[in-house]
PDB file of N, CA and C in Angstrom:
ATOM      1  N   MET A   1      97.408 112.718  89.046  1.00 71.00           N
ATOM      2  CA  MET A   1      97.998 111.388  88.827  1.00 71.00           C
ATOM      3  C   MET A   1      99.517 111.523  88.643  1.00 71.00           C
ATOM      4  N   LYS A   2      99.931 112.559  87.915  1.00 83.00           N
ATOM      5  CA  LYS A   2     101.378 112.750  87.692  1.00 83.00           C
ATOM      6  C   LYS A   2     102.088 112.924  89.028  1.00 83.00           C
ATOM      7  N   LYS A   3     101.456 113.666  89.928  1.00 84.00           N
ATOM      8  CA  LYS A   3     102.086 113.882  91.252  1.00 84.00           C
ATOM      9  C   LYS A   3     102.231 112.545  91.973  1.00 84.00           C
ATOM     10  N   VAL A   4     101.215 111.715  91.878  1.00 81.00           N
ATOM     11  CA  VAL A   4     101.264 110.407  92.555  1.00 81.00           C
ATOM     12  C   VAL A   4     102.425 109.590  92.003  1.00 81.00           C
ATOM     13  N   GLN A   5     102.566 109.576  90.676  1.00 78.00           N
ATOM     14  CA  GLN A   5     103.653 108.792  90.061  1.00 78.00           C
ATOM     15  C   GLN A   5     105.000 109.340  90.503  1.00 78.00           C
ATOM     16  N   ALA A   6     105.129 110.654  90.582  1.00 77.00           N
ATOM     17  CA  ALA A   6     106.401 111.262  91.004  1.00 77.00           C
ATOM     18  C   ALA A   6     106.695 110.870  92.446  1.00 77.00           C
ATOM     19  N   ILE A   7     105.670 110.914  93.291  1.00 73.00           N
ATOM     20  CA  ILE A   7     105.862 110.550  94.708  1.00 73.00           C
ATOM     21  C   ILE A   7     106.252 109.078  94.804  1.00 73.00           C
ATOM     22  N   VAL A   8     105.573 108.234  94.049  1.00 73.00           N
ATOM     23  CA  VAL A   8     105.886 106.795  94.081  1.00 73.00           C
ATOM     24  C   VAL A   8     107.335 106.576  93.668  1.00 73.00           C
ATOM     25  N   LYS A   9     107.771 107.270  92.622  1.00 75.00           N
ATOM     26  CA  LYS A   9     109.162 107.106  92.152  1.00 75.00           C
ATOM     27  C   LYS A   9     110.124 107.526  93.252  1.00 75.00           C
ATOM     28  N   LEU A  10     109.778 108.584  93.979  1.00 71.00           N
ATOM     29  CA  LEU A  10     110.668 109.051  95.050  1.00 71.00           C
ATOM     30  C   LEU A  10     110.589 108.091  96.231  1.00 71.00           C
ATOM     31  N   GLN A  11     109.438 107.467  96.418  1.00 70.00           N
ATOM     32  CA  GLN A  11     109.273 106.568  97.567  1.00 70.00           C
ATOM     33  C   GLN A  11     109.872 105.193  97.279  1.00 70.00           C
ATOM     34  N   ILE A  12     110.099 104.873  96.012  1.00 68.00           N
ATOM     35  CA  ILE A  12     110.671 103.552  95.688  1.00 68.00           C
ATOM     36  C   ILE A  12     112.033 103.388  96.370  1.00 68.00           C
ATOM     37  N   PRO A  13     112.983 104.316  96.176  1.00 64.00           N
ATOM     38  CA  PRO A  13     114.289 104.192  96.841  1.00 64.00           C
ATOM     39  C   PRO A  13     114.158 104.308  98.354  1.00 64.00           C
ATOM     40  N   ALA A  14     113.274 105.167  98.808  1.00 53.00           N
ATOM     41  CA  ALA A  14     113.092 105.355 100.251  1.00 53.00           C
ATOM     42  C   ALA A  14     112.371 104.138 100.837  1.00 53.00           C
ATOM     43  N   GLY A  15     111.490 103.532 100.061  1.00 54.00           N
ATOM     44  CA  GLY A  15     110.741 102.374 100.545  1.00 54.00           C
ATOM     45  C   GLY A  15     111.657 101.186 100.792  1.00 54.00           C
ATOM     46  N   LYS A  16     112.723 101.081 100.016  1.00 60.00           N
ATOM     47  CA  LYS A  16     113.643  99.940 100.218  1.00 60.00           C
ATOM     48  C   LYS A  16     114.297 100.034 101.597  1.00 60.00           C
ATOM     49  N   ALA A  17     114.664 101.240 102.000  1.00 56.00           N
ATOM     50  CA  ALA A  17     115.312 101.420 103.300  1.00 56.00           C
ATOM     51  C   ALA A  17     114.238 101.564 104.379  1.00 56.00           C
ATOM     52  N   ASN A  18     113.133 102.221 104.018  1.00 60.00           N
ATOM     53  CA  ASN A  18     112.054 102.462 104.986  1.00 60.00           C
ATOM     54  C   ASN A  18     110.721 102.110 104.339  1.00 60.00           C
ATOM     55  N   PRO A  19     110.317 100.852 104.394  1.00 61.00           N
ATOM     56  CA  PRO A  19     109.042 100.457 103.771  1.00 61.00           C
ATOM     57  C   PRO A  19     107.868 101.220 104.375  1.00 61.00           C
ATOM     58  N   SER A  20     107.211 102.037 103.547  1.00 59.00           N
ATOM     59  CA  SER A  20     106.079 102.822 104.048  1.00 59.00           C
ATOM     60  C   SER A  20     104.842 102.498 103.222  1.00 59.00           C
ATOM     61  N   PRO A  21     103.667 102.695 103.771  1.00 60.00           N
ATOM     62  CA  PRO A  21     102.416 102.408 103.043  1.00 60.00           C
ATOM     63  C   PRO A  21     102.298 103.276 101.801  1.00 60.00           C
ATOM     64  N   PRO A  22     101.667 102.796 100.757  1.00 61.00           N
ATOM     65  CA  PRO A  22     101.531 103.552  99.491  1.00 61.00           C
ATOM     66  C   PRO A  22     100.736 104.827  99.662  1.00 61.00           C
TER      67      PRO A  22
END
């Protein structure tokens, strides 16, 4: 679960420029 949260946090900034599926 911790890995998922870390990935989500990293994908938040990247998702703004490149919206990707969760």
